Coordinates of C-alpha atoms in Angstrom, one line a residue:
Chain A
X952 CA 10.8 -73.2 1.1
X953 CA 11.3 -74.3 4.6
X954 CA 10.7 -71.1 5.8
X955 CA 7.5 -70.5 4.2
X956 CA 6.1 -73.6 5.5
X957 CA 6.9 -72.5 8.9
X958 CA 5.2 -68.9 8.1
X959 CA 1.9 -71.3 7.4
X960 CA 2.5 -74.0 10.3
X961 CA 2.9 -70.6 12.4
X962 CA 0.0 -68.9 10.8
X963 CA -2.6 -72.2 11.7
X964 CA -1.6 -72.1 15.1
X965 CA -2.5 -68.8 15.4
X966 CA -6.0 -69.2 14.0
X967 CA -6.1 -71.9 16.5
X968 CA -5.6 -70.1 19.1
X969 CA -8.2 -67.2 17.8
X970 CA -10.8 -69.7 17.4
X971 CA -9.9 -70.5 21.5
X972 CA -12.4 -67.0 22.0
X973 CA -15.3 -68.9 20.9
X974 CA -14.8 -71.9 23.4
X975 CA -14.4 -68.8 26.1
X976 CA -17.7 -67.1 24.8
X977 CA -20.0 -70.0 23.9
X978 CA -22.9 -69.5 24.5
X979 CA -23.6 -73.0 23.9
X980 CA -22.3 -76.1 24.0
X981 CA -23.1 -76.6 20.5
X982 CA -21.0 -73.3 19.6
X983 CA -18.3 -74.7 21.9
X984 CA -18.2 -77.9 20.2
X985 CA -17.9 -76.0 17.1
X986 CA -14.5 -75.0 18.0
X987 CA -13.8 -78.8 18.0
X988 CA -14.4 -79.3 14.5
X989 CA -12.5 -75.9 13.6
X990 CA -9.6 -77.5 15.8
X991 CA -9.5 -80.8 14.2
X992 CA -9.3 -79.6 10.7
X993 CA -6.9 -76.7 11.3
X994 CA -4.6 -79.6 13.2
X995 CA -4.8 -81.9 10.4
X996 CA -3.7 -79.1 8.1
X997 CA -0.8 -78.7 10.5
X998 CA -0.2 -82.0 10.1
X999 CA -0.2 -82.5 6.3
X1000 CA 2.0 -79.1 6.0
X1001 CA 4.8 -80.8 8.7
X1002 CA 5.0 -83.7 7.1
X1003 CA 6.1 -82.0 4.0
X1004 CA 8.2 -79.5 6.1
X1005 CA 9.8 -82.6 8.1
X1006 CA 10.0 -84.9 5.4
X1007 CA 8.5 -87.4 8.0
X1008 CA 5.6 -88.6 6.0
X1009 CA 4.4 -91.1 9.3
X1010 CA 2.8 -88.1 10.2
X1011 CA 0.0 -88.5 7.8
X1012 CA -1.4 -91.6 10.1
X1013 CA -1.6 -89.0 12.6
X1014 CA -3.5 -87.3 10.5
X1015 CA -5.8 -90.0 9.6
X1016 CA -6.3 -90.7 13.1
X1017 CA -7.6 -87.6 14.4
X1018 CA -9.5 -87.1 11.5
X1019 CA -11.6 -90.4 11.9
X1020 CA -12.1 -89.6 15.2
X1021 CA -13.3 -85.9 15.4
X1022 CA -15.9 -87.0 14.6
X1023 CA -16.9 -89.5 17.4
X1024 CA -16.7 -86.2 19.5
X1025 CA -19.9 -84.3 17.7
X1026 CA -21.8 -88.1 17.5
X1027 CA -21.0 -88.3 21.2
X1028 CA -22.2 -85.1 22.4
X1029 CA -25.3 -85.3 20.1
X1030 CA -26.7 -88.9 21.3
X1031 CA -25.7 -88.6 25.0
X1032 CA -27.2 -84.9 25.4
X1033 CA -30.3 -85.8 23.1
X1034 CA -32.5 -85.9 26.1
X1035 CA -31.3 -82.9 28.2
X1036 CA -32.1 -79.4 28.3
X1037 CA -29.8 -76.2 27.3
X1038 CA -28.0 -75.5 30.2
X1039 CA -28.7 -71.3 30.5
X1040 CA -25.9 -69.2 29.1
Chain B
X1358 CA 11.3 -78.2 -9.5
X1359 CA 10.8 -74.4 -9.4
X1360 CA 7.4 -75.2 -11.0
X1361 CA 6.5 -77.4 -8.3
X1362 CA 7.0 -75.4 -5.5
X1363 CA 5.6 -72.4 -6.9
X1364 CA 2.4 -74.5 -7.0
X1365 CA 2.9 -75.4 -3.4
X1366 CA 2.9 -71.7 -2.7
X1367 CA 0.4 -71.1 -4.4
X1368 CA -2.4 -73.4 -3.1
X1369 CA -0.7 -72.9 0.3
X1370 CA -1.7 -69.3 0.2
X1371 CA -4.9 -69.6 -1.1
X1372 CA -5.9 -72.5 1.7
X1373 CA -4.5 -70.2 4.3
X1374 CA -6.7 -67.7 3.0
X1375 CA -10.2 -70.1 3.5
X1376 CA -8.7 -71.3 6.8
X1377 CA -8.8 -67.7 8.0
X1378 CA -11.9 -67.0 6.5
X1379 CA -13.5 -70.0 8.3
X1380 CA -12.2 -68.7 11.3
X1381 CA -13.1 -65.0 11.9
X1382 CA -16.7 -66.9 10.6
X1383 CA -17.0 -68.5 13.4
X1384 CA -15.6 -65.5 15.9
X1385 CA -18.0 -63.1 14.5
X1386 CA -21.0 -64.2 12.8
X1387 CA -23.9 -63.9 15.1
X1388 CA -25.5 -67.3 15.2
X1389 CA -24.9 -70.9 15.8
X1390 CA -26.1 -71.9 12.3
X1391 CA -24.4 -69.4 10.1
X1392 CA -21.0 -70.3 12.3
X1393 CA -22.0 -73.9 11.1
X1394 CA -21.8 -72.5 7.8
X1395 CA -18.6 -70.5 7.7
X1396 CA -16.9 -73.1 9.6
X1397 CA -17.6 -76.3 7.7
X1398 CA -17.5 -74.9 4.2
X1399 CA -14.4 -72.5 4.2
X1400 CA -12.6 -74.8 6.9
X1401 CA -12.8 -78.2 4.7
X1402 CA -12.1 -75.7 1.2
X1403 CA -9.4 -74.6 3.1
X1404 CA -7.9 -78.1 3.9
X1405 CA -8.3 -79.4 0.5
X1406 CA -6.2 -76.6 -0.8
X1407 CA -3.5 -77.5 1.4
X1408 CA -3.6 -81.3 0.9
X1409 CA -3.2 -80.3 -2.7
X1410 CA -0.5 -78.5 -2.3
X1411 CA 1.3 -81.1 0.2
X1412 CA 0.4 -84.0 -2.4
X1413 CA 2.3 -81.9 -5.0
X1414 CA 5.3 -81.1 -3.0
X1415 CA 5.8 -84.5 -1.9
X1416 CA 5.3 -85.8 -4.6
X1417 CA 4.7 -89.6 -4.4
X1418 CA 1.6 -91.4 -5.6
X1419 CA 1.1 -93.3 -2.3
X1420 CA 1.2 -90.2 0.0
X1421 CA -1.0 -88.5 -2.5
X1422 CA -3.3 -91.3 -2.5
X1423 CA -3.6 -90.8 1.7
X1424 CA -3.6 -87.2 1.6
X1425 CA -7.0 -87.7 -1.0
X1426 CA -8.1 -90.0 1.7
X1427 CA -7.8 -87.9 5.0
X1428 CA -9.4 -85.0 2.4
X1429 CA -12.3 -87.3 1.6
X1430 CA -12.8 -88.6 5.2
X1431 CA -12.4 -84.8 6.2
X1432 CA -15.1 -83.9 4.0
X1433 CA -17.6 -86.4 4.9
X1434 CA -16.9 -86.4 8.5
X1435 CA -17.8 -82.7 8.8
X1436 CA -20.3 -82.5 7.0
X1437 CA -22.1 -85.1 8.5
X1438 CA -21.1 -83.1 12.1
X1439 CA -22.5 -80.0 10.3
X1440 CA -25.9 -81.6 10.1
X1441 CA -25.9 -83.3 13.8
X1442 CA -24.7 -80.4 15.6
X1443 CA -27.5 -78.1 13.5
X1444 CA -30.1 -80.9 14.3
X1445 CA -28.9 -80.7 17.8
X1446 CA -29.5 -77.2 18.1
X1447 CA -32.6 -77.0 16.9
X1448 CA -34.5 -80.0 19.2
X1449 CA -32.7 -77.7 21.7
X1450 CA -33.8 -74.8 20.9
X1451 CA -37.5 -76.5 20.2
X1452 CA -37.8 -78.2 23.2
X1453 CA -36.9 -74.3 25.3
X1454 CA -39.4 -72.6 23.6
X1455 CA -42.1 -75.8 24.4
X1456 CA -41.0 -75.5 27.7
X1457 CA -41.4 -72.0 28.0
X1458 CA -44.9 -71.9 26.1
X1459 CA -46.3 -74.3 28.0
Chain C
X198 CA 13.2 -70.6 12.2
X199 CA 11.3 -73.5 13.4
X200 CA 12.1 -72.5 16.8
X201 CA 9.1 -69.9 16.3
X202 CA 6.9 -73.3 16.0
X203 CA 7.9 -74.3 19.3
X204 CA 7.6 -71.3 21.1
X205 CA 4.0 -71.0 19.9
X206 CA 3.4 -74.7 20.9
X207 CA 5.0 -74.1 24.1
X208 CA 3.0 -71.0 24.9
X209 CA -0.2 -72.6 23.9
X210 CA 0.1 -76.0 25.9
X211 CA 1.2 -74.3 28.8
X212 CA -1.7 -71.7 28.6
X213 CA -4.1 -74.3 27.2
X214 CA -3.4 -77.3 30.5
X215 CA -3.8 -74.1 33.1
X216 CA -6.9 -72.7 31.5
X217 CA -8.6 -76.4 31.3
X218 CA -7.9 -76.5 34.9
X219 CA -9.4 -72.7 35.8
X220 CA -12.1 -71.8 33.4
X221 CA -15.0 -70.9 35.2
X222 CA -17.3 -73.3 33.5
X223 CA -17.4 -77.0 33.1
X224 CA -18.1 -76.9 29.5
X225 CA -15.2 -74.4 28.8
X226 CA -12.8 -76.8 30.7
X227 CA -13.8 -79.8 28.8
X228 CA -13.3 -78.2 25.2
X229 CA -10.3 -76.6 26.4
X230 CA -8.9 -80.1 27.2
X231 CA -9.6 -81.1 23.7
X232 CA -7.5 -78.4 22.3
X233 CA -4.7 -79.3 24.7
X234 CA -4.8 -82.6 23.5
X235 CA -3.9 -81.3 19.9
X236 CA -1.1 -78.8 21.2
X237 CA 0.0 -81.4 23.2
X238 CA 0.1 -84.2 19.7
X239 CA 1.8 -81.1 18.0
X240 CA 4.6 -80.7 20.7
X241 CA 5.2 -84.4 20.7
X242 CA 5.5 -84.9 16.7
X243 CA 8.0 -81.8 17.5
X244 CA 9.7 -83.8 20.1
X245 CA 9.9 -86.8 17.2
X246 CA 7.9 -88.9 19.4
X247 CA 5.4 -89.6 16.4
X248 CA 4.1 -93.2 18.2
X249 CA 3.2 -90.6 21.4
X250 CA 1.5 -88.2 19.0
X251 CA -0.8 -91.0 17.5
X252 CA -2.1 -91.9 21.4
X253 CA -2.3 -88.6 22.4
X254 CA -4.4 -87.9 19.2
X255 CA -6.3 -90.9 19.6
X256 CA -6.8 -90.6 23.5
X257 CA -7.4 -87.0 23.8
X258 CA -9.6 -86.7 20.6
X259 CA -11.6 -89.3 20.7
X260 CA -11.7 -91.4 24.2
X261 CA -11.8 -89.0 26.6
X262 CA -13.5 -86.2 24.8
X263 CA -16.5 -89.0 24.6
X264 CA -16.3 -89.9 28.6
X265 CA -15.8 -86.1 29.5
X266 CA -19.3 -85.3 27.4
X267 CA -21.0 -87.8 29.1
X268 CA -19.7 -86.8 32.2
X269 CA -20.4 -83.2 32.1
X270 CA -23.7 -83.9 30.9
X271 CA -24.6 -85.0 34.8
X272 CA -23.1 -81.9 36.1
X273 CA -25.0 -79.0 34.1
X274 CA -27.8 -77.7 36.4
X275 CA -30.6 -80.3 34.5
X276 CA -33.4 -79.3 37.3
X277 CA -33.8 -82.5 38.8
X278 CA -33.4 -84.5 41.9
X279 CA -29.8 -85.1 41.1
X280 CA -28.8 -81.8 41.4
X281 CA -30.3 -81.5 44.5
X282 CA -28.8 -84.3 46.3
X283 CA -25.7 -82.5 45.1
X284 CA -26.2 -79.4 46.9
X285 CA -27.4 -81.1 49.7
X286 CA -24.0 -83.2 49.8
X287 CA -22.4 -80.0 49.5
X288 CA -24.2 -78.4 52.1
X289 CA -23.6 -81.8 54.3
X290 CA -20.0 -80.9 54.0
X291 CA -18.6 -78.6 56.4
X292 CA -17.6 -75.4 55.3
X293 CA -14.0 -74.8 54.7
X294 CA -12.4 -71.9 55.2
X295 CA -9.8 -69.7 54.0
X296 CA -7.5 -70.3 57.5
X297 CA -8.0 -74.3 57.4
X298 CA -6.8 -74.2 53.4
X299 CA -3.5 -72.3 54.1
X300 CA -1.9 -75.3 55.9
X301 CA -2.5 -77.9 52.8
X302 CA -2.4 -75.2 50.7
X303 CA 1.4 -74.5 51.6
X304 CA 2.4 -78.5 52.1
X305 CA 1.1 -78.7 48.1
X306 CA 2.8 -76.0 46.6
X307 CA 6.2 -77.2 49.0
X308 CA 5.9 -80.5 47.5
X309 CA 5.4 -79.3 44.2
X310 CA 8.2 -76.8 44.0
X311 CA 10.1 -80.0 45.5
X312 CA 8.8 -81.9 42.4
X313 CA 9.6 -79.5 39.9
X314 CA 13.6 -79.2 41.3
X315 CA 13.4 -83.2 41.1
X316 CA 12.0 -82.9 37.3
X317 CA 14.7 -80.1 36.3
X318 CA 17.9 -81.8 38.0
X319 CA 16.0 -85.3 35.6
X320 CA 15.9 -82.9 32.7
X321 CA 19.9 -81.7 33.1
X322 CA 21.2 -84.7 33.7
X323 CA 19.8 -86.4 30.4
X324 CA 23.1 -87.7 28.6
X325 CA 23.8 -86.7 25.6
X326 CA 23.5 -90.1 23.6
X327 CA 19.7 -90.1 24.7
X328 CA 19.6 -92.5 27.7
X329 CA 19.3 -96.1 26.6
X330 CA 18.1 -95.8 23.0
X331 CA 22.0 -97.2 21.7
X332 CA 21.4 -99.9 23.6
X333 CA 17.8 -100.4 22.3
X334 CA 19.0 -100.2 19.1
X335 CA 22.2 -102.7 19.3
X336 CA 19.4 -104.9 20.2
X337 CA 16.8 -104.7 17.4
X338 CA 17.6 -107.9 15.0
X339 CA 17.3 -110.1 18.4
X340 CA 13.6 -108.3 18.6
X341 CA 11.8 -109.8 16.3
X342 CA 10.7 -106.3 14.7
X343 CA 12.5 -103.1 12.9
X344 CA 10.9 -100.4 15.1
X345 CA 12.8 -100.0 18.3
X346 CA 9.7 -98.5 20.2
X347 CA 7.8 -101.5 19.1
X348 CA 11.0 -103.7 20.6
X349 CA 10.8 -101.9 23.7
X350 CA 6.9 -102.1 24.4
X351 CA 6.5 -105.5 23.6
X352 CA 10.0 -107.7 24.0
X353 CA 12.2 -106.1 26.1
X354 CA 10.2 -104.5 28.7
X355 CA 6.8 -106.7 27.5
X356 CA 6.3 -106.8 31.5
X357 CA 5.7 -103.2 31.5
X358 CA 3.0 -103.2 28.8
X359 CA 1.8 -106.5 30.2
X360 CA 0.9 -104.6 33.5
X361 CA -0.6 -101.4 31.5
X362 CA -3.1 -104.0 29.8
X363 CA -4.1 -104.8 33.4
X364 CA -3.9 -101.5 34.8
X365 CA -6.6 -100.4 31.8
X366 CA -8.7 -103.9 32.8
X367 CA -8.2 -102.3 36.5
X368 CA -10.0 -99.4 35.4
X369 CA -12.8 -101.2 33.9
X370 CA -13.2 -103.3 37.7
X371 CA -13.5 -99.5 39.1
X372 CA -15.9 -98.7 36.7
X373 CA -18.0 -101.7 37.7
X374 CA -17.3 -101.6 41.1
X375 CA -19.0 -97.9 41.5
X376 CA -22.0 -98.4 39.4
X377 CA -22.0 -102.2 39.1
X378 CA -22.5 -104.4 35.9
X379 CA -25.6 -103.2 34.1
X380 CA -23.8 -103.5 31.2
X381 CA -25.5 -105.9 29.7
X382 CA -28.8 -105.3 30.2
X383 CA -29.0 -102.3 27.5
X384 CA -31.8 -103.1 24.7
X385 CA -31.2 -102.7 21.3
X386 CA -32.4 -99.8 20.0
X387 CA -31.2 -98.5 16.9
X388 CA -31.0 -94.6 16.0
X389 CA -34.0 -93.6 13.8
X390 CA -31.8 -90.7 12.1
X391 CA -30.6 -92.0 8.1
X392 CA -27.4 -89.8 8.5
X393 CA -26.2 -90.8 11.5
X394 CA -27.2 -94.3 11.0
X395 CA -25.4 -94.0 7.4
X396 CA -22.2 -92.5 8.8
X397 CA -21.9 -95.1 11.7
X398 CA -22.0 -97.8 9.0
X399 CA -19.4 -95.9 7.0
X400 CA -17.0 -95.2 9.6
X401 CA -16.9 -98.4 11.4
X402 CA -15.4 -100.7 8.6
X403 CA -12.8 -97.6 7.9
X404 CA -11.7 -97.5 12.0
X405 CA -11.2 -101.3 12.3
X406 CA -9.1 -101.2 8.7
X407 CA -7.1 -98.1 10.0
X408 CA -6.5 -99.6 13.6
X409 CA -5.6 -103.0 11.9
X410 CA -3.0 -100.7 9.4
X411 CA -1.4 -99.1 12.8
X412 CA -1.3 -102.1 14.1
X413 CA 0.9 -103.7 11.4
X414 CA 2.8 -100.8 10.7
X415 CA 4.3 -101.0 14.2
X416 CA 6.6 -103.5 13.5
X417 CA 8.1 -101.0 11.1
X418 CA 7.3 -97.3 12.3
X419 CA 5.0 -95.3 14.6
X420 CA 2.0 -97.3 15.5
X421 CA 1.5 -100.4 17.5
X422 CA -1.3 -102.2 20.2
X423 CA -2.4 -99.4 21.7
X424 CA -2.8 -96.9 19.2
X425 CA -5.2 -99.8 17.2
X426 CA -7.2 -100.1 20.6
X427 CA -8.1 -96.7 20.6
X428 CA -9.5 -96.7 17.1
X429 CA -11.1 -100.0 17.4
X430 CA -12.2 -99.1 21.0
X431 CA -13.9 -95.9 19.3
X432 CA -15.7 -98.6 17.0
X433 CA -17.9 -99.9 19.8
X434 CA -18.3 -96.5 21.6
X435 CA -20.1 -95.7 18.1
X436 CA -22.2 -98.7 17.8
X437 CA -23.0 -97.9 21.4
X438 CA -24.1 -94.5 20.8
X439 CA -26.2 -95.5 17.7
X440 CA -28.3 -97.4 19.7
X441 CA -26.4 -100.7 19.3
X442 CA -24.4 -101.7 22.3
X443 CA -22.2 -104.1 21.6
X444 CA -21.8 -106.0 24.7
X445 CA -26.1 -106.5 24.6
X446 CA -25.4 -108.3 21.5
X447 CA -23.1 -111.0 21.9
X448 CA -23.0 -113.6 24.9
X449 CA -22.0 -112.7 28.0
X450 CA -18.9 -115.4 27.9
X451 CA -17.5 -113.7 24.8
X452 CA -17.6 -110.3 26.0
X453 CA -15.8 -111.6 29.2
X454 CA -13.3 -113.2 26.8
X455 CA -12.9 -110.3 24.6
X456 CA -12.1 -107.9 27.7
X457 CA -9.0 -110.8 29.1
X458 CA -8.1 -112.5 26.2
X459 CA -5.4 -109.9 26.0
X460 CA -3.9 -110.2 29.7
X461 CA -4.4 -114.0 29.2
X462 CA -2.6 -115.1 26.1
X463 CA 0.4 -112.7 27.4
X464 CA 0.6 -114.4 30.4
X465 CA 0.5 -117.8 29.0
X466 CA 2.9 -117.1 26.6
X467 CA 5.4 -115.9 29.3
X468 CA 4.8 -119.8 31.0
X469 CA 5.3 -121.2 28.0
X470 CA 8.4 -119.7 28.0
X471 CA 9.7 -120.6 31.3
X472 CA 8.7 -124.0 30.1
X473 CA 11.0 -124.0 27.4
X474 CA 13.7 -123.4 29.8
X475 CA 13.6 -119.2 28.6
X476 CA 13.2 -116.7 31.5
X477 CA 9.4 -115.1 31.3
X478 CA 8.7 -112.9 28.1
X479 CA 12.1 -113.7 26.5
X480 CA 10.8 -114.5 22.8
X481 CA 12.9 -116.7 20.9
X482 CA 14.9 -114.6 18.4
X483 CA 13.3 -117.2 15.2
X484 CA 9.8 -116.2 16.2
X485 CA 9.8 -113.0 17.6
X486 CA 8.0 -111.2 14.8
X487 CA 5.3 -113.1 14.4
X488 CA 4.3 -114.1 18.4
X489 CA 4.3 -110.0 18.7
X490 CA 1.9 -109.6 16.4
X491 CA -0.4 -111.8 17.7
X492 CA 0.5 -110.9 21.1
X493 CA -0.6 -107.0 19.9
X494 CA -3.5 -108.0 18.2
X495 CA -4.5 -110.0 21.5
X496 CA -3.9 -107.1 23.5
X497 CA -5.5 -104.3 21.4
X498 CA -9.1 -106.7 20.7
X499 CA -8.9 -106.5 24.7
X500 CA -7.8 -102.9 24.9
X501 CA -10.6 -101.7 22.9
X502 CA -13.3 -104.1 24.6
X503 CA -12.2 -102.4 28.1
X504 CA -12.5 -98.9 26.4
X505 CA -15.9 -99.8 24.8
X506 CA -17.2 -101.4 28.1
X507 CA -15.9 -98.5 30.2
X508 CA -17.9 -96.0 28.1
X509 CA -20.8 -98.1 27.8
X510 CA -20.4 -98.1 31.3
X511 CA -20.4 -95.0 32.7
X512 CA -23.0 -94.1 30.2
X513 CA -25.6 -96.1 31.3
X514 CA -25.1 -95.0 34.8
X515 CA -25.6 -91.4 33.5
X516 CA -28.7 -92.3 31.7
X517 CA -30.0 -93.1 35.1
X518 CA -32.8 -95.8 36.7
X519 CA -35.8 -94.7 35.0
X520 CA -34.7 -95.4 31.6
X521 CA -33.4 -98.7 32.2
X522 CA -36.4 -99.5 34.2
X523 CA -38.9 -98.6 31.2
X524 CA -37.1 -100.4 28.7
X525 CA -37.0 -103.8 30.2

């Protein structure tokens, strides 16, 4: 069993680190800040699947806490970059 | 027991699946919106499959209960990012072609 | 097996911090930074440093992704005057060239390799039993709580954390020091969207329960003062970015209570101790438990009004003359 959860932890990572491509290609900063809900959920699925795998179940107000404040990223961007222009790709 | 974890696999696999799904979405689907789309819809199915699984395979009522909740917070949270980050876009967008018409 | 994890992680953070540091756009750099703020909380749950994990989360997610947005949002090309004093800054500067970098150039990467031969001969010599933690540990019925990170932040090296409180007040001085206080001259204007006004008002009431859980839980496990501040620090970054800035909306004196009340009550609580004949932070054993929570729910209300202010801050310096002008 612990070896399939690492196979999954292992796998997440990995689409992690695909969904990096998008942050390099853009073209916006709205497709870049994308990437940052993609990263946030991925993580917290991480998270969830090591608690189980390290029987450490603290790891869940990890969890909690990046998930309460992914989204203060997306509100932020949005209100302070509600009066600006596109910057050109 | 056996049970248990075969359930675990189970919805383990099948998140993985959405995960990846969600992912090659957003890396090759041609627009911002339907990005938006992939991402938020597969990535959050994806999640809840794996919260399932972990709430069975550990197995006690009050990690179950906070796995539900980071699920439920998940869901919310992105949705509502879904629809700012769309709005976003588009007074963007808007606002270029204004600029460029006039 | 779950070496594989690590190697991953490893590869990742390493590849994640460089790239942060050399991608050739702004924008690329800052949401690279966000995603080596997650490796980084993975490698330290991996490290079983689960109380780092929580900060990093916290810090790297939501604190300084907000401050690096509003940030970059005064370095994109936006066509205006700003940009132009930039250039002509730049072109004020004289020009450097390739033969006047080598010099520096050589002195840095001398004292970094010296640094890193410093940092490995550290890493080496780490005994076995893990440093001090026994003796942390021997100590923990005297501390007043069952978490020995806990124990160590805030009784037996309270002086430490005392200082950090400052050194994050100290940042906040910096802050006003560069743009000066126009803090509390923001109107009130709420956000006309239903959504985002609807998910402020959900969110807020879960932050400030979830920070007050971390809080409490840190007399038993990973959590504490600083982890709360962040989350209830992201509480007024939100009401600040729905058009509702906190420090407009109460009186001036509370605000400037909020932001010391923290540094304050520690301090007088280490004179009161030296009054009662103890040495300065040296809780007495009965008490312990209870004076630390206070004392971290002191410090965390101030933690988190430093973090709101500094945001609110730097914000309104971005948002620049005219708008501040208009609105008064």
């Amino acid at each position: 069993m612990d070896g399939f959860f690492v196979i999954v932890i292992v796998f997440l990572l990995l689409n992690i680190a695909l969904g990096l491509f998008r942050v390099w290609r853009g073209p916006k900063v709205a497709d870049r800040l994308l990437t940052t809900q993609l990263f946030g959920t991925t993580g917290m699925a991480i998270l969830l699947v090591l608690a189980g795998y390290l029987k450490e179940l603290t790891l869940l107000n990890v969890a909690i806490t990046f998930n309460v404040l992914a989204i203060l990223l997306v509100i932020g961007l949005v209100q302070v970059w509600k009066n600006k222009k596109e910057e050109t790709p | 027991m056996m049970i248990k974890e075969i359930i675990t696999v189970i919805l383990l696999v099948v998140g993985c699946f959405f995960f990846l799904a969600g992912t090659l979405g957003v890396l090759r689907f041609p627009d911002l919106f339907s990005r938006l789309h992939a991402l938020t819809k597969a990535d959050n199915l994806g999640l809840g499959f794996i919260a399932a699984g972990m709430a069975v395979y550990i197995a006690s009522p009050w990690a179950a209960l906070k796995i539900f909740f980071i699920w439920l917070f998940t869901l919310l949270a992105s949705s509502t990012s879904c629809y700012l980050i769309a709005r976003f876009q588009k007074e963007q967008n808007h606002s270029k072609n204004g600029k460029e018409g006039g | 097996m779950s070496v594989l994890i690590d190697i991953i992680l490893a590869i990742l953070a390493v590849y994640l911090a460089l790239q942060s540091l050399l991608a050739p756009r702004l924008t690329q750099s800052v949401f690279l930074f966000f995603a080596f703020g997650l490796a980084l909380a993975l490698a330290w749950i991996r490290l079983g440093a689960v109380d780092v994990a929580i900060t990093e989360a916290a810090i790297a997610a939501g604190f300084l992704g907000v401050l690096f947005l509003d940030a970059l949002r005064d370095f994109s090309p936006r066509g205006s005057e700003k940009k132009e004093n930039l250039e002509a800054v730049q072109n004020a500067l004289p020009k450097n060239n390739t033969k006047s970098l080598l010099l520096p150039g050589m002195a840095l990467m001398l004292g970094l390799g010296l640094f890193l031969l410093i940092a490995l001969e550290a890493v080496w010599k780490i005994p076995d039993g893990g440093g001090l933690t026994a003796a942390a540990e021997a100590l923990l019925p005297e501390s007043g709580v069952e978490h020995p990170v806990t124990a160590v932040l805030l009784n037996f090296r309270a002086y430490d954390t005392w200082l950090e409180i400052g050194v994050i007040l100290l940042g906040l001085l910096a802050v006003f020091a560069v743009g000066g206080i126009k803090i509390y001259r923001k109107p009130v204007m709420a956000t006309q969207d239903p959504l985002l006004r609807q998910v402020i008002l959900f969110f807020t009431p879960v932050l400030f329960l979830f920070g007050a859980f971390l809080l409490y839980i840190g007399k038993t496990g990973p959590g504490g003062a600083f982890q709360a501040a962040v989350l209830w620090g992201a509480i007024g970054i939100l009401l600040h970015l729905g058009g509702r800035p906190v420090f407009s909306m109460i009186p001036r004196w509370l605000g400037q209570l909020l932001l010391t009340i923290g540094l304050g009550f520690f301090l007088i609580l280490g004179f009161l101790f030296i009054a009662g004949g103890a040495t300065l932070f040296e809780y007495p054993p009965a008490h312990a438990g209870v004076l630390i929570l206070i004392v971290e729910t002191m410090a965390a209300i101030s933690i988190a009004a430093a973090l709101t202010a500094i945001f609110a801050n730097l914000n309104q310096m971005n948002e620049g003359p005219n708008e501040i002008e208009s609105t008064n």
